[in-house]
Amino acid sequence: MAAVAQATFKSIKSLVPLFDRVLVQRFKPETKTASGIFLPTSATSSPLPEATVIAVGPGATDKEGRVVPMAVKAGDRVLLPGWGGNAIKVGEEEYFLFKDSDILAKIQE
């Protein structure tokens, strides 16, 4: 995984993705079972493949110069690959930038 960029933004809302980039926040793994048992960090260290879309760019342009619309929008729940993305840390929170085409699926509720 790439190095985490430490950002000095006041808020993640001030970060606007460009082109076909999607800013997401991964769901955090549960640290406690339903019965109240706390799980060790080693049991919860792998990131979950689900995330919430925070912001999206306007889309990339095709060969004719037309903007290709994004497949997701802010607020969508998505399924991410187990690799890739650029990590951005704002305070104690970690976010990731992915290309729109790297997102595997939208999760319908």
Coordinates of N, CA, C and O in Angstrom, one line a residue:
M1 N 0.8 -1.2 0.0 CA 0.0 0.0 0.0 C 0.9 1.2 0.0 O 2.0 1.3 0.6
A2 N 0.4 2.3 -0.6 CA 1.2 3.5 -0.7 C 1.2 4.2 0.6 O 0.4 3.9 1.5
A3 N 2.2 5.1 0.8 CA 2.3 5.8 2.0 C 1.1 6.7 2.2 O 0.5 7.2 1.3
V4 N 0.8 6.9 3.5 CA -0.4 7.8 3.8 C 0.1 9.2 3.8 O 1.0 9.6 4.5
A5 N -0.7 10.0 3.1 CA -0.4 11.5 3.1 C -1.1 12.1 4.3 O -2.3 11.9 4.5
Q6 N -0.3 12.8 5.1 CA -0.9 13.5 6.2 C -1.3 14.9 5.8 O -0.6 15.7 5.3
A7 N -2.6 15.1 5.8 CA -3.2 16.4 5.3 C -3.4 17.3 6.5 O -3.6 17.0 7.6
T8 N -3.4 18.6 6.1 CA -3.6 19.7 7.1 C -4.9 20.4 6.8 O -5.0 21.6 7.1
F9 N -5.8 19.7 6.2 CA -7.1 20.3 5.9 C -7.9 20.5 7.2 O -7.8 19.8 8.2
K10 N -8.7 21.6 7.2 CA -9.6 21.8 8.4 C -10.7 20.7 8.4 O -11.1 20.3 9.5
S11 N -11.1 20.3 7.3 CA -12.2 19.3 7.2 C -12.0 18.5 5.9 O -11.5 19.1 4.9
I12 N -12.4 17.3 5.8 CA -12.3 16.5 4.6 C -13.2 17.1 3.5 O -13.0 17.0 2.3
K13 N -14.2 17.9 3.9 CA -15.1 18.6 2.9 C -14.4 19.6 2.1 O -14.9 19.9 1.0
S14 N -13.2 20.0 2.5 CA -12.5 21.0 1.7 C -11.6 20.3 0.6 O -11.0 21.0 -0.2
L15 N -11.6 19.0 0.6 CA -10.9 18.2 -0.5 C -11.9 17.9 -1.6 O -12.9 17.1 -1.3
V16 N -11.6 18.4 -2.8 CA -12.5 18.1 -3.9 C -11.8 17.2 -5.0 O -10.8 17.7 -5.5
P17 N -12.2 16.0 -5.2 CA -11.5 15.1 -6.2 C -11.6 15.7 -7.6 O -12.6 16.4 -7.9
L18 N -10.6 15.4 -8.4 CA -10.5 15.9 -9.7 C -10.8 14.7 -10.7 O -10.6 13.6 -10.3
F19 N -11.2 15.1 -11.9 CA -11.4 14.1 -13.0 C -12.3 12.9 -12.5 O -13.4 13.2 -12.0
D20 N -11.8 11.7 -12.6 CA -12.7 10.5 -12.3 C -12.3 9.9 -11.0 O -12.4 8.7 -10.8
R21 N -11.8 10.8 -10.0 CA -11.4 10.3 -8.7 C -12.6 10.3 -7.7 O -13.5 11.2 -7.8
V22 N -12.6 9.3 -6.8 CA -13.7 9.2 -5.8 C -13.1 9.1 -4.5 O -12.1 8.3 -4.2
L23 N -13.5 10.0 -3.6 CA -13.0 10.0 -2.2 C -13.9 9.2 -1.3 O -15.2 9.4 -1.3
V24 N -13.4 8.2 -0.6 CA -14.2 7.3 0.2 C -13.6 7.1 1.6 O -12.4 7.4 1.8
Q25 N -14.5 6.7 2.5 CA -14.0 6.3 3.8 C -14.4 4.9 4.0 O -15.6 4.6 4.0
R26 N -13.5 4.0 4.3 CA -13.8 2.6 4.5 C -14.5 2.4 5.8 O -14.3 3.2 6.8
F27 N -15.4 1.4 5.9 CA -16.0 1.1 7.1 C -15.0 0.5 8.1 O -14.1 -0.2 7.6
K28 N -15.1 0.8 9.3 CA -14.2 0.3 10.3 C -14.6 -1.0 10.8 O -15.8 -1.2 11.1
P29 N -13.7 -2.0 10.9 CA -14.1 -3.3 11.5 C -14.5 -3.2 12.9 O -14.1 -2.3 13.7
E30 N -15.5 -4.1 13.3 CA -16.0 -4.1 14.6 C -14.8 -4.5 15.6 O -14.1 -5.4 15.3
T31 N -14.8 -3.8 16.7 CA -13.7 -4.1 17.7 C -14.3 -4.9 18.9 O -13.6 -5.3 19.8
K32 N -15.6 -5.1 18.8 CA -16.3 -5.9 19.9 C -17.4 -6.8 19.2 O -18.1 -6.4 18.3
T33 N -17.5 -8.0 19.7 CA -18.5 -8.9 19.2 C -19.9 -8.5 19.8 O -20.0 -7.7 20.7
A34 N -20.9 -9.2 19.3 CA -22.3 -8.9 19.7 C -22.5 -9.2 21.2 O -23.3 -8.6 21.9
S35 N -21.7 -10.2 21.7 CA -21.8 -10.6 23.1 C -20.9 -9.7 24.0 O -20.9 -9.9 25.2
G36 N -20.2 -8.8 23.4 CA -19.4 -7.8 24.2 C -17.9 -8.2 24.4 O -17.2 -7.5 25.2
I37 N -17.4 -9.2 23.7 CA -16.0 -9.5 23.8 C -15.2 -8.6 22.9 O -15.6 -8.5 21.7
F38 N -14.2 -8.0 23.4 CA -13.3 -7.1 22.6 C -12.4 -8.0 21.8 O -11.7 -8.9 22.3
L39 N -12.3 -7.6 20.5 CA -11.4 -8.3 19.6 C -10.0 -7.7 19.6 O -9.9 -6.5 19.6
P40 N -8.9 -8.5 19.5 CA -7.6 -7.9 19.4 C -7.4 -7.2 18.1 O -8.0 -7.5 17.1
T41 N -6.4 -6.3 18.1 CA -6.1 -5.5 16.9 C -5.8 -6.4 15.7 O -6.1 -6.2 14.6
S42 N -5.1 -7.5 16.0 CA -4.6 -8.4 14.9 C -5.8 -9.1 14.2 O -5.7 -9.4 13.1
A43 N -6.9 -9.2 14.9 CA -8.1 -9.8 14.3 C -8.9 -8.8 13.5 O -9.8 -9.2 12.7
T44 N -8.6 -7.5 13.6 CA -9.4 -6.5 12.9 C -8.5 -5.6 12.0 O -9.0 -4.6 11.6
S45 N -7.3 -6.0 11.8 CA -6.4 -5.2 11.1 C -6.6 -5.1 9.6 O -6.2 -4.1 8.9
S46 N -7.2 -6.1 8.9 CA -7.4 -6.0 7.5 C -8.6 -5.1 7.2 O -9.7 -5.2 7.9
P47 N -8.5 -4.2 6.2 CA -9.6 -3.2 6.0 C -10.8 -3.9 5.3 O -10.6 -4.9 4.6
L48 N -11.9 -3.5 5.7 CA -13.2 -4.0 5.1 C -13.3 -3.5 3.7 O -12.9 -2.4 3.4
P49 N -13.9 -4.3 2.8 CA -14.0 -3.9 1.4 C -15.1 -2.9 1.1 O -15.2 -2.4 0.0
E50 N -15.9 -2.6 2.1 CA -17.0 -1.6 2.0 C -16.6 -0.2 2.4 O -15.8 -0.1 3.3
A51 N -17.1 0.8 1.7 CA -16.8 2.2 2.0 C -18.0 3.1 1.7 O -18.9 2.7 1.0
T52 N -18.0 4.3 2.2 CA -19.0 5.3 1.9 C -18.3 6.3 1.1 O -17.2 6.8 1.4
V53 N -19.0 6.7 0.0 CA -18.4 7.8 -0.9 C -18.6 9.1 -0.2 O -19.7 9.5 0.2
I54 N -17.6 9.9 -0.1 CA -17.6 11.2 0.5 C -17.8 12.3 -0.5 O -18.6 13.2 -0.4
A55 N -17.0 12.2 -1.6 CA -17.1 13.2 -2.7 C -16.6 12.5 -4.0 O -15.9 11.5 -4.0
V56 N -17.0 13.1 -5.1 CA -16.6 12.6 -6.5 C -16.2 13.7 -7.3 O -16.7 14.9 -7.2
G57 N -15.3 13.4 -8.3 CA -14.9 14.5 -9.2 C -15.9 14.6 -10.3 O -16.9 13.9 -10.3
P58 N -15.7 15.5 -11.3 CA -16.7 15.7 -12.3 C -16.7 14.7 -13.4 O -17.7 14.5 -14.1
G59 N -15.7 13.8 -13.4 CA -15.6 12.8 -14.5 C -14.4 13.1 -15.4 O -14.0 14.2 -15.5
A60 N -13.9 12.0 -16.0 CA -12.8 12.2 -17.0 C -13.4 12.5 -18.4 O -14.6 12.3 -18.6
T61 N -12.6 13.0 -19.2 CA -13.0 13.3 -20.6 C -12.6 12.1 -21.5 O -11.5 11.5 -21.4
D62 N -13.4 11.8 -22.5 CA -13.1 10.8 -23.5 C -12.3 11.4 -24.6 O -12.0 12.6 -24.6
K63 N -12.0 10.7 -25.7 CA -11.2 11.1 -26.8 C -11.8 12.3 -27.5 O -11.1 13.1 -28.1
E64 N -13.2 12.4 -27.5 CA -13.8 13.5 -28.2 C -14.0 14.8 -27.3 O -14.6 15.7 -27.7
G65 N -13.5 14.7 -26.0 CA -13.6 15.8 -25.1 C -14.8 15.9 -24.3 O -15.1 16.8 -23.6
R66 N -15.7 14.8 -24.4 CA -16.9 14.8 -23.6 C -16.6 14.2 -22.2 O -15.9 13.3 -22.1
V67 N -17.3 14.8 -21.2 CA -17.1 14.3 -19.9 C -17.9 13.0 -19.7 O -19.1 13.0 -20.0
V68 N -17.3 12.0 -19.2 CA -17.9 10.7 -19.0 C -18.5 10.8 -17.5 O -17.7 11.0 -16.6
P69 N -19.8 10.6 -17.3 CA -20.4 10.8 -16.0 C -19.9 9.7 -15.0 O -19.5 8.6 -15.4
M70 N -19.8 10.1 -13.8 CA -19.3 9.2 -12.7 C -20.4 8.1 -12.4 O -21.6 8.4 -12.6
A71 N -20.0 6.9 -12.0 CA -20.9 5.8 -11.7 C -21.4 5.9 -10.3 O -22.4 5.3 -10.0
V72 N -20.8 6.7 -9.4 CA -21.2 6.8 -8.0 C -21.4 8.3 -7.7 O -20.9 9.1 -8.4
K73 N -22.0 8.5 -6.5 CA -22.2 9.8 -6.0 C -22.0 9.8 -4.5 O -22.0 8.8 -3.9
A74 N -21.8 11.0 -3.9 CA -21.6 11.1 -2.5 C -22.8 10.5 -1.7 O -23.9 10.6 -2.1
G75 N -22.4 9.7 -0.7 CA -23.4 9.0 0.1 C -23.6 7.5 -0.3 O -24.2 6.8 0.5
D76 N -23.2 7.1 -1.5 CA -23.3 5.8 -1.9 C -22.4 4.8 -1.1 O -21.3 5.2 -0.7
R77 N -22.9 3.6 -0.9 CA -22.0 2.6 -0.3 C -21.5 1.8 -1.4 O -22.2 1.4 -2.3
V78 N -20.2 1.5 -1.4 CA -19.5 0.9 -2.5 C -18.6 -0.3 -2.0 O -18.3 -0.4 -0.8
L79 N -18.3 -1.2 -2.9 CA -17.4 -2.3 -2.7 C -16.1 -2.0 -3.3 O -16.0 -1.7 -4.5
L80 N -15.0 -2.0 -2.5 CA -13.7 -1.7 -3.1 C -12.8 -2.9 -3.3 O -13.0 -3.9 -2.6
P81 N -11.8 -2.8 -4.1 CA -10.9 -3.9 -4.2 C -10.0 -4.0 -3.0 O -9.9 -3.0 -2.2
G82 N -9.3 -5.1 -2.8 CA -8.5 -5.2 -1.6 C -7.2 -4.5 -1.7 O -6.4 -4.5 -0.8
W83 N -6.9 -3.8 -2.8 CA -5.6 -3.2 -3.0 C -5.9 -1.8 -3.6 O -7.1 -1.5 -4.0
G84 N -4.9 -1.0 -3.7 CA -5.0 0.3 -4.4 C -5.6 1.4 -3.6 O -5.8 1.3 -2.4
G85 N -5.8 2.5 -4.3 CA -6.3 3.7 -3.6 C -5.1 4.5 -3.0 O -4.1 3.9 -2.7
N86 N -5.3 5.8 -2.9 CA -4.3 6.6 -2.2 C -4.9 7.0 -0.9 O -5.9 7.6 -0.8
A87 N -4.2 6.7 0.2 CA -4.6 7.0 1.5 C -4.3 8.5 1.9 O -3.3 9.0 1.5
I88 N -5.3 9.1 2.5 CA -5.2 10.5 3.0 C -5.7 10.5 4.4 O -6.8 10.0 4.7
K89 N -4.9 11.1 5.3 CA -5.2 11.1 6.7 C -5.6 12.6 7.1 O -4.8 13.5 6.9
V90 N -6.7 12.8 7.7 CA -7.2 14.1 8.2 C -7.4 13.9 9.6 O -8.4 13.3 10.0
G91 N -6.6 14.5 10.5 CA -6.7 14.2 11.9 C -6.5 12.8 12.2 O -5.5 12.2 11.7
E92 N -7.4 12.1 12.9 CA -7.3 10.7 13.1 C -8.1 9.8 12.1 O -8.0 8.6 12.2
E93 N -8.8 10.5 11.2 CA -9.6 9.7 10.2 C -8.8 9.5 8.9 O -8.0 10.3 8.5
E94 N -9.0 8.3 8.4 CA -8.3 7.9 7.1 C -9.3 7.8 6.0 O -10.4 7.2 6.1
Y95 N -9.0 8.4 4.9 CA -9.8 8.4 3.6 C -9.0 7.9 2.5 O -7.7 7.8 2.6
F96 N -9.6 7.5 1.4 CA -8.9 7.0 0.2 C -9.4 7.6 -1.0 O -10.7 7.8 -1.1
L97 N -8.6 7.8 -2.0 CA -8.9 8.3 -3.3 C -8.8 7.1 -4.3 O -7.7 6.5 -4.3
F98 N -9.8 6.7 -5.0 CA -9.8 5.7 -6.0 C -10.3 6.3 -7.3 O -11.0 7.2 -7.3
K99 N -9.9 5.6 -8.4 CA -10.5 6.0 -9.7 C -11.9 5.4 -9.7 O -12.1 4.3 -9.2
D100 N -12.8 6.0 -10.4 CA -14.2 5.5 -10.5 C -14.2 4.1 -11.1 O -14.9 3.2 -10.6
S101 N -13.3 3.8 -12.0 CA -13.3 2.5 -12.7 C -12.7 1.4 -11.7 O -12.9 0.2 -12.0
D102 N -12.0 1.8 -10.6 CA -11.5 0.8 -9.7 C -12.6 0.3 -8.7 O -12.4 -0.7 -8.1
I103 N -13.7 1.0 -8.6 CA -14.7 0.6 -7.6 C -15.5 -0.6 -8.2 O -15.9 -0.5 -9.4
L104 N -15.6 -1.6 -7.4 CA -16.2 -2.9 -7.9 C -17.7 -2.9 -8.1 O -18.2 -3.4 -9.0
A105 N -18.4 -2.2 -7.1 CA -19.8 -2.3 -7.2 C -20.4 -1.2 -6.2 O -19.8 -0.8 -5.3
K106 N -21.7 -0.9 -6.5 CA -22.5 -0.1 -5.6 C -23.3 -1.0 -4.8 O -23.8 -2.0 -5.3
I107 N -23.5 -0.7 -3.5 CA -24.3 -1.6 -2.6 C -25.6 -1.0 -2.5 O -25.8 0.1 -1.9
Q108 N -26.6 -1.7 -3.0 CA -28.0 -1.2 -2.9 C -28.6 -1.6 -1.6 O -28.4 -2.7 -1.1
E109 N -29.4 -0.8 -1.0 CA -30.1 -1.2 0.3 C -31.5 -1.3 0.1 O -32.1 -0.9 -0.8

